[in-house]
Coordinates of C-alpha atoms and ligand atoms in Angstrom, one line a residue:
X16 CA 166.0 -56.0 114.3
X17 CA 163.3 -55.4 111.8
X18 CA 162.8 -59.2 110.3
X19 CA 162.0 -59.4 106.6
X20 CA 159.1 -62.0 104.9
X21 CA 161.3 -64.9 104.2
X22 CA 159.1 -66.3 102.1
X23 CA 160.4 -64.1 98.9
X24 CA 163.1 -66.1 98.7
X25 CA 160.5 -68.5 97.5
X26 CA 160.3 -66.4 94.6
X27 CA 163.2 -65.8 91.7
X28 CA 164.4 -62.1 92.0
X29 CA 162.6 -60.4 88.9
X30 CA 159.5 -61.1 88.1
X31 CA 159.0 -62.8 84.7
X32 CA 158.1 -59.0 82.7
X33 CA 160.4 -57.0 84.2
X34 CA 163.0 -59.8 83.8
X35 CA 162.5 -60.0 79.9
X36 CA 162.4 -55.5 80.1
X37 CA 165.9 -56.1 81.4
X38 CA 167.1 -58.0 78.8
X39 CA 165.2 -55.9 76.0
X40 CA 167.2 -52.9 77.6
X41 CA 170.8 -54.6 77.4
X42 CA 170.2 -55.6 74.2
X43 CA 169.3 -51.9 73.0
X44 CA 171.8 -50.0 75.1
X45 CA 174.3 -52.4 73.1
X46 CA 172.4 -51.8 69.7
X47 CA 171.2 -48.7 69.6
X48 CA 170.1 -48.5 65.8
X49 CA 168.5 -51.8 66.5
X50 CA 164.3 -51.7 65.4
X51 CA 163.2 -54.3 68.5
X52 CA 159.8 -55.8 67.9
X53 CA 157.7 -56.1 70.9
X54 CA 155.0 -59.3 71.3
X55 CA 156.2 -59.5 74.3
X56 CA 154.1 -58.4 77.3
X57 CA 150.5 -58.2 76.7
X58 CA 150.2 -55.0 76.4
X59 CA 147.7 -52.7 74.1
X60 CA 148.6 -50.5 71.2
X61 CA 145.7 -49.3 70.0
X62 CA 144.2 -45.8 71.6
X63 CA 141.6 -45.8 74.1
X64 CA 137.9 -45.6 72.1
X65 CA 136.7 -42.1 71.4
X66 CA 133.4 -42.6 73.3
X67 CA 135.6 -43.7 77.0
X68 CA 138.0 -40.2 75.7
X69 CA 134.9 -38.2 75.8
X70 CA 133.9 -39.7 79.3
X71 CA 137.1 -39.4 80.5
X72 CA 136.8 -35.4 79.5
X73 CA 133.3 -35.0 80.7
X74 CA 134.3 -36.0 83.8
X75 CA 137.7 -34.4 84.1
X76 CA 136.0 -31.5 83.4
X77 CA 133.2 -31.9 86.4
X78 CA 136.3 -32.2 89.1
X79 CA 137.0 -28.4 88.3
X80 CA 133.7 -27.4 89.8
X81 CA 132.8 -27.4 93.5
X82 CA 129.3 -28.3 92.7
X83 CA 130.7 -31.6 90.7
X84 CA 133.3 -32.4 91.7
X85 CA 134.1 -35.6 93.3
X86 CA 136.6 -37.0 96.7
X87 CA 137.3 -40.2 97.3
X88 CA 135.2 -42.6 95.6
X89 CA 132.9 -45.6 96.9
X90 CA 135.7 -48.3 97.9
X91 CA 134.0 -51.3 95.6
X92 CA 133.0 -48.5 92.8
X93 CA 130.2 -45.7 91.6
X94 CA 126.7 -48.0 91.0
X95 CA 126.6 -46.1 87.4
X96 CA 129.4 -48.3 86.8
X97 CA 128.5 -51.7 88.5
X98 CA 124.7 -51.5 87.5
X99 CA 126.5 -51.2 83.5
X100 CA 128.7 -54.6 84.3
X101 CA 125.4 -56.1 86.0
X102 CA 123.4 -55.6 82.7
X103 CA 126.1 -55.9 80.3
X104 CA 128.6 -58.4 81.4
X105 CA 126.1 -60.6 83.6
X106 CA 121.9 -60.1 83.2
X107 CA 122.7 -60.2 79.0
X108 CA 123.9 -63.6 79.6
X109 CA 121.2 -64.8 81.9
X110 CA 123.3 -64.7 85.0
X111 CA 122.4 -62.5 87.7
X112 CA 124.5 -60.9 90.3
X113 CA 123.5 -58.4 92.8
X114 CA 125.7 -54.8 93.1
X115 CA 127.1 -55.7 96.3
X116 CA 128.6 -58.2 94.7
X117 CA 130.4 -56.4 92.3
X118 CA 133.8 -54.8 93.5
X119 CA 135.5 -52.5 91.4
X120 CA 139.2 -52.0 91.4
X121 CA 142.5 -50.7 89.5
X122 CA 143.2 -54.1 88.3
X123 CA 143.2 -58.0 88.0
X124 CA 146.8 -58.3 88.8
X125 CA 145.8 -56.7 91.9
X126 CA 142.7 -58.6 92.3
X127 CA 143.9 -62.3 91.6
X128 CA 147.2 -61.1 94.2
X129 CA 145.5 -59.5 97.6
X130 CA 142.7 -62.0 97.1
X131 CA 145.5 -64.1 99.2
X132 CA 145.0 -62.1 102.1
X133 CA 141.4 -63.3 103.2
X134 CA 142.5 -66.6 102.4
X135 CA 144.4 -68.5 105.5
X136 CA 148.3 -69.8 104.9
X137 CA 147.1 -73.2 105.5
X138 CA 144.9 -74.1 102.5
X139 CA 146.5 -76.1 99.8
X140 CA 146.7 -74.2 96.5
X141 CA 146.2 -75.7 92.7
X142 CA 147.4 -73.6 89.9
X143 CA 147.4 -74.8 86.5
X144 CA 151.4 -74.6 85.1
X145 CA 152.0 -72.4 82.9
X146 CA 149.7 -69.4 84.4
X147 CA 150.3 -65.8 85.5
X148 CA 153.0 -65.8 87.5
X149 CA 150.9 -63.5 90.0
X150 CA 148.7 -66.5 91.3
X151 CA 152.1 -68.7 91.5
X152 CA 154.4 -65.9 92.9
X153 CA 152.3 -64.0 95.4
X154 CA 151.1 -67.8 97.3
X155 CA 154.5 -68.8 97.4
X156 CA 155.4 -65.2 99.3
X157 CA 152.4 -66.2 102.0
X158 CA 153.7 -69.4 102.4
X159 CA 151.0 -71.5 101.1
X160 CA 151.6 -75.0 99.7
X161 CA 151.0 -74.9 95.8
X162 CA 150.8 -77.8 93.6
X163 CA 150.9 -77.0 90.1
X164 CA 148.1 -78.7 87.4
X165 CA 150.3 -79.3 84.1
X166 CA 148.8 -78.1 80.8
X167 CA 150.0 -80.0 78.2
X168 CA 149.6 -80.5 73.8
X169 CA 148.6 -83.8 75.0
X170 CA 146.0 -83.1 77.8
X171 CA 144.7 -80.4 74.9
X172 CA 145.7 -77.6 77.6
X173 CA 142.4 -78.4 80.0
X174 CA 143.9 -79.2 83.8
X175 CA 143.5 -83.2 85.2
X176 CA 142.0 -83.0 88.7
X177 CA 145.1 -83.0 91.6
X178 CA 146.3 -85.7 92.7
X179 CA 144.8 -85.4 96.8
X180 CA 142.1 -82.7 97.7
X181 CA 142.8 -78.8 97.5
X182 CA 141.4 -76.3 99.0
X183 CA 142.0 -73.1 96.2
X184 CA 141.8 -73.5 92.6
X185 CA 142.8 -71.0 90.0
X186 CA 141.8 -71.3 86.5
X187 CA 142.3 -68.6 83.7
X188 CA 140.5 -68.8 80.6
X189 CA 140.8 -68.0 78.2
X190 CA 144.3 -68.6 78.7
X191 CA 147.1 -66.9 79.7
X192 CA 149.5 -68.0 78.2
X193 CA 148.7 -70.6 76.2
X194 CA 145.7 -68.9 75.0
X195 CA 143.3 -72.1 74.9
X196 CA 140.0 -72.5 76.5
X197 CA 137.9 -74.5 78.0
X198 CA 134.3 -75.6 77.0
X199 CA 131.6 -75.4 79.3
X200 CA 131.4 -79.0 79.5
X201 CA 135.0 -79.5 81.2
X202 CA 134.9 -75.9 82.6
X203 CA 131.6 -77.7 84.6
X204 CA 134.0 -80.5 85.7
X205 CA 135.5 -78.2 88.0
X206 CA 132.8 -76.7 89.7
X207 CA 131.7 -80.0 89.9
X208 CA 134.8 -80.7 92.3
X209 CA 134.5 -77.5 93.8
X210 CA 131.5 -78.4 94.7
X211 CA 132.4 -82.2 95.8
X212 CA 135.4 -80.9 97.7
X213 CA 134.2 -77.7 99.2
X214 CA 137.5 -75.8 97.7
X215 CA 137.0 -72.9 95.9
X216 CA 137.7 -71.3 92.6
X217 CA 139.6 -67.9 91.8
X218 CA 138.5 -68.2 87.8
X219 CA 140.5 -65.3 86.1
X220 CA 138.2 -64.0 83.0
X221 CA 140.7 -60.9 82.1
X222 CA 140.2 -62.5 78.3
X223 CA 136.8 -63.5 78.2
X224 CA 136.1 -60.0 75.2
X225 CA 138.2 -62.7 72.8
X226 CA 136.1 -65.2 72.4
X227 CA 134.1 -65.5 69.7
X228 CA 132.9 -69.4 69.6
X229 CA 129.6 -70.0 71.6
X230 CA 130.5 -73.5 73.1
X231 CA 133.0 -71.4 75.2
X232 CA 131.9 -69.8 78.4
X233 CA 132.8 -66.2 78.8
X234 CA 132.1 -65.8 83.0
X235 CA 132.1 -69.1 85.2
X236 CA 128.8 -68.3 86.1
X237 CA 127.6 -69.2 83.3
X238 CA 128.0 -72.9 85.1
X239 CA 125.0 -74.2 87.4
X240 CA 126.4 -74.1 91.0
X241 CA 129.6 -71.6 90.6
X242 CA 128.2 -68.9 92.6
X243 CA 128.5 -71.2 95.6
X244 CA 132.2 -71.9 94.8
X245 CA 134.1 -69.4 92.2
X246 CA 135.3 -66.0 92.7
X247 CA 135.7 -64.2 89.3
X248 CA 138.2 -61.3 88.3
X249 CA 137.5 -59.1 85.2
X250 CA 139.7 -56.6 83.6
X251 CA 138.9 -53.9 81.3
X252 CA 143.0 -53.7 80.1
X253 CA 142.7 -56.1 77.4
X254 CA 139.1 -55.8 75.9
X255 CA 139.4 -51.6 76.1
X256 CA 142.7 -50.7 76.4
X257 CA 143.0 -49.7 80.2
X258 CA 146.7 -50.7 81.2
X259 CA 147.4 -47.2 81.5
X260 CA 144.3 -46.4 82.9
X261 CA 143.7 -48.6 85.9
X262 CA 140.1 -50.1 86.3
X263 CA 139.4 -54.0 86.6
X264 CA 136.2 -55.7 89.2
X265 CA 135.7 -58.7 91.0
X266 CA 132.6 -60.9 91.6
X267 CA 132.5 -62.1 95.1
X268 CA 129.3 -64.1 95.3
X269 CA 127.8 -64.1 98.6
X270 CA 127.1 -67.3 99.0
X271 CA 130.7 -68.3 98.6
X272 CA 131.9 -68.9 102.5
X273 CA 135.0 -70.5 104.2
X274 CA 135.6 -71.6 107.2
X275 CA 137.3 -70.5 110.6
X276 CA 140.3 -72.8 112.7
X277 CA 137.2 -73.6 114.8
X278 CA 134.8 -74.6 112.6
X279 CA 132.4 -71.2 112.2
X280 CA 131.7 -70.3 108.7
X281 CA 132.3 -66.9 106.9
X282 CA 131.3 -64.9 104.9
X283 CA 133.9 -64.1 101.4
X284 CA 132.1 -61.2 100.5
X285 CA 131.6 -59.6 103.8
X286 CA 135.9 -60.7 104.3
X287 CA 136.7 -59.2 100.9
X288 CA 134.6 -55.7 101.4
X289 CA 136.4 -55.6 104.8
X290 CA 139.9 -55.9 103.4
X291 CA 138.9 -53.5 99.8
X292 CA 137.7 -51.2 102.9
X293 CA 140.9 -51.2 104.8
X294 CA 143.4 -51.4 102.2
X295 CA 142.3 -49.9 98.6
X296 CA 140.3 -46.5 98.2
X297 CA 138.7 -47.1 94.6
X298 CA 139.0 -46.3 91.4
X299 CA 139.2 -42.7 90.2
X300 CA 135.7 -41.2 89.3
X301 CA 137.3 -40.3 85.6
X302 CA 138.0 -43.5 85.1
X303 CA 135.4 -45.4 86.5
X304 CA 133.4 -42.8 83.9
X305 CA 135.4 -44.1 80.9
X306 CA 135.6 -47.6 82.1
X307 CA 131.4 -47.2 81.9
X308 CA 131.2 -45.5 78.7
X309 CA 132.6 -49.0 77.7
X310 CA 128.5 -50.5 77.8
X311 CA 127.5 -47.6 75.9
X312 CA 126.4 -48.5 71.9
X313 CA 129.2 -46.7 70.4
X314 CA 131.4 -47.9 73.3
X315 CA 130.9 -51.2 72.7
X316 CA 131.3 -50.9 68.8
X317 CA 134.5 -48.8 69.2
X318 CA 135.7 -51.8 71.6
X319 CA 135.0 -54.6 69.5
X320 CA 136.4 -53.7 66.3
X321 CA 139.4 -53.0 68.8
X322 CA 139.5 -56.4 69.6
X323 CA 139.3 -57.6 66.1
X324 CA 142.2 -55.9 65.3
X325 CA 144.2 -57.6 67.4
X326 CA 142.7 -61.2 67.0
X327 CA 143.5 -60.7 62.8
X328 CA 147.0 -59.7 64.6
X329 CA 146.5 -63.7 65.8
X330 CA 145.6 -64.7 62.7
X331 CA 149.2 -62.6 60.7
X332 CA 151.2 -64.3 63.7
X333 CA 149.7 -67.8 63.7
X334 CA 149.7 -68.3 59.7
X335 CA 152.9 -67.2 59.7
X336 CA 154.3 -69.5 62.4
X337 CA 152.3 -72.6 60.8
X338 CA 154.4 -71.8 57.8
X339 CA 157.3 -72.3 59.1
X340 CA 155.6 -75.6 60.3
X341 CA 155.9 -74.5 64.0
X342 CA 153.1 -75.9 66.2
X343 CA 150.8 -73.1 67.4
X344 CA 147.7 -72.9 70.1
X345 CA 145.4 -70.3 71.1
X346 CA 144.7 -67.6 69.0
X347 CA 141.3 -68.5 68.2
X348 CA 139.7 -67.5 71.1
X349 CA 142.3 -65.4 72.9
X350 CA 144.8 -62.8 71.8
X351 CA 148.0 -65.1 73.3
X352 CA 149.2 -67.8 70.8
X353 CA 151.8 -70.6 72.4
X354 CA 154.4 -71.7 70.3
X355 CA 156.7 -74.8 69.9
X356 CA 160.2 -73.7 70.3
X357 CA 161.6 -76.2 67.1
X358 CA 164.0 -78.5 67.6
X359 CA 165.8 -79.0 71.1
X360 CA 166.1 -75.3 71.9
X361 CA 164.8 -74.2 75.3
X362 CA 161.8 -70.9 76.0
X363 CA 164.9 -68.8 76.7
X364 CA 167.6 -70.3 74.2
X365 CA 164.4 -69.4 71.5
X366 CA 164.0 -65.7 73.4
X367 CA 167.7 -64.7 72.3
X368 CA 167.5 -66.4 69.1
X369 CA 165.1 -63.7 68.0
X370 CA 166.1 -61.3 69.6
X371 CA 169.8 -61.6 68.5
X372 CA 168.7 -62.2 64.6
X373 CA 165.3 -60.9 64.2
X374 CA 165.0 -58.4 67.1
X375 CA 161.7 -59.2 68.2
X376 CA 160.7 -60.3 71.4
X377 CA 158.5 -62.5 72.9
X378 CA 157.8 -64.0 76.3
X379 CA 159.6 -67.6 77.1
X380 CA 157.3 -69.8 78.3
X381 CA 159.3 -71.5 80.9
X382 CA 158.3 -67.8 82.5
X383 CA 155.4 -69.0 83.0
X384 CA 156.2 -72.6 84.8
X385 CA 157.7 -75.8 84.4
X386 CA 155.8 -77.1 81.8
X387 CA 155.9 -73.9 79.8
X388 CA 159.6 -75.2 79.4
X389 CA 159.9 -75.6 75.4
X390 CA 157.1 -73.3 74.7
X391 CA 157.1 -69.4 73.9
X392 CA 154.5 -66.6 73.8
X393 CA 153.7 -64.5 71.3
X394 CA 150.7 -62.1 72.5
X395 CA 148.7 -60.1 69.7
X396 CA 148.4 -57.0 70.6
X397 CA 151.0 -55.2 68.5
X398 CA 150.6 -52.5 66.0
X399 CA 149.9 -53.9 62.5
X400 CA 152.3 -53.2 60.9
X401 CA 155.0 -54.2 63.8
X402 CA 153.1 -57.5 63.6
X403 CA 153.4 -57.6 59.7
X404 CA 157.3 -56.6 59.8
X405 CA 157.9 -59.3 62.9
X406 CA 156.4 -61.9 60.8
X407 CA 158.5 -61.4 58.1
X408 CA 161.9 -61.6 59.8
X409 CA 160.4 -64.6 61.1
X410 CA 159.8 -66.1 57.9
X411 CA 163.0 -65.0 56.9
X412 CA 165.0 -65.9 59.8
X413 CA 163.4 -69.8 60.1
X414 CA 163.7 -70.0 56.2
Ligands
MLT16 C1 150.9 -60.6 80.3 O1 151.3 -60.2 79.3 O2 150.7 -61.8 80.8 C2 149.8 -59.5 81.0 O3 149.7 -58.4 80.1 C3 150.3 -59.0 82.2 C4 149.1 -58.3 82.9 O4 148.1 -58.7 82.5 O5 150.2 -58.4 84.0

């Protein structure tokens, strides 16, 4: 008789964004004429940069000829992409990593979820609350104990250290969902904590490209000592519109170790490589060529324009909400705005009100964790005209 992984019963039936999509689908089915504007899931709307498209076309043509076609890609990524990553994302910021510390993949969602494969189920895991649901869900599915670290206006959305020593800590900055950031000093305290307690930080830097404040670190490796305690996740999804193309990478420094139950020391870099070699067959050549084009001068300029476009959206939404006397966080170095719901409305009540009365969709804060109750997230990734219209609808509704 087949036995199921009973730990799946610890997570709800529906993944947050699937649940939001289901409710919107039902609403639209009942009112086919409604023009619903989505500022919910952080999915991009701008076209892919021309430099990336050209590289993808050229790579596609290579696939059409026996001399230049490619089969299985190297499972940790082609050298041309790894080199571009090392040069532009790290060396240019004074961070020196080696090629075998970069693992190109098909997404930060899969990597932040799959990383648990190489970590013992007995680890105590600390996760900020609210958080991207993948962190909590995947740890519950694996049977691990999770300790939540509330991030609220009262602590400036900077988590306090856990009450008991933890083995693994998830940090995401710029933060999804609150759109807030940590300063270098705040992040340094977490690196020091991890060094002192021999813990591992899983640092999700998927939104680093949206940082404009020089006081905000874009990589955890800008902090001294981080190589010894942190894995970093990066994504091209939000940086360059790759949500549909799928390409990301994870940095696993060679200095990182973990112990076995008998006290032996094991390299996490080697263990992740072994995991990827067995369970992942690499990211498509065509897509990696597209990703490498982001680092060309035109690619950099074009992706910067798109990021500026989204950040202008963030300003439009923020100003609108502030005019309505709502309290808004984030949106300055991140593409998310975190709003206190008005009055005593719960996150889902606010969701229903916006959907029913303004046909605007956002994401209920409580879907990101208990500490998200009474908050609501707007994404800045919408089309400009829809963002403006959504702002007008909100003004009409709340004036
Ligand atoms: C979000 O809306 O939080 C993200 O787009 C989800 C994701 O990146 O998977």
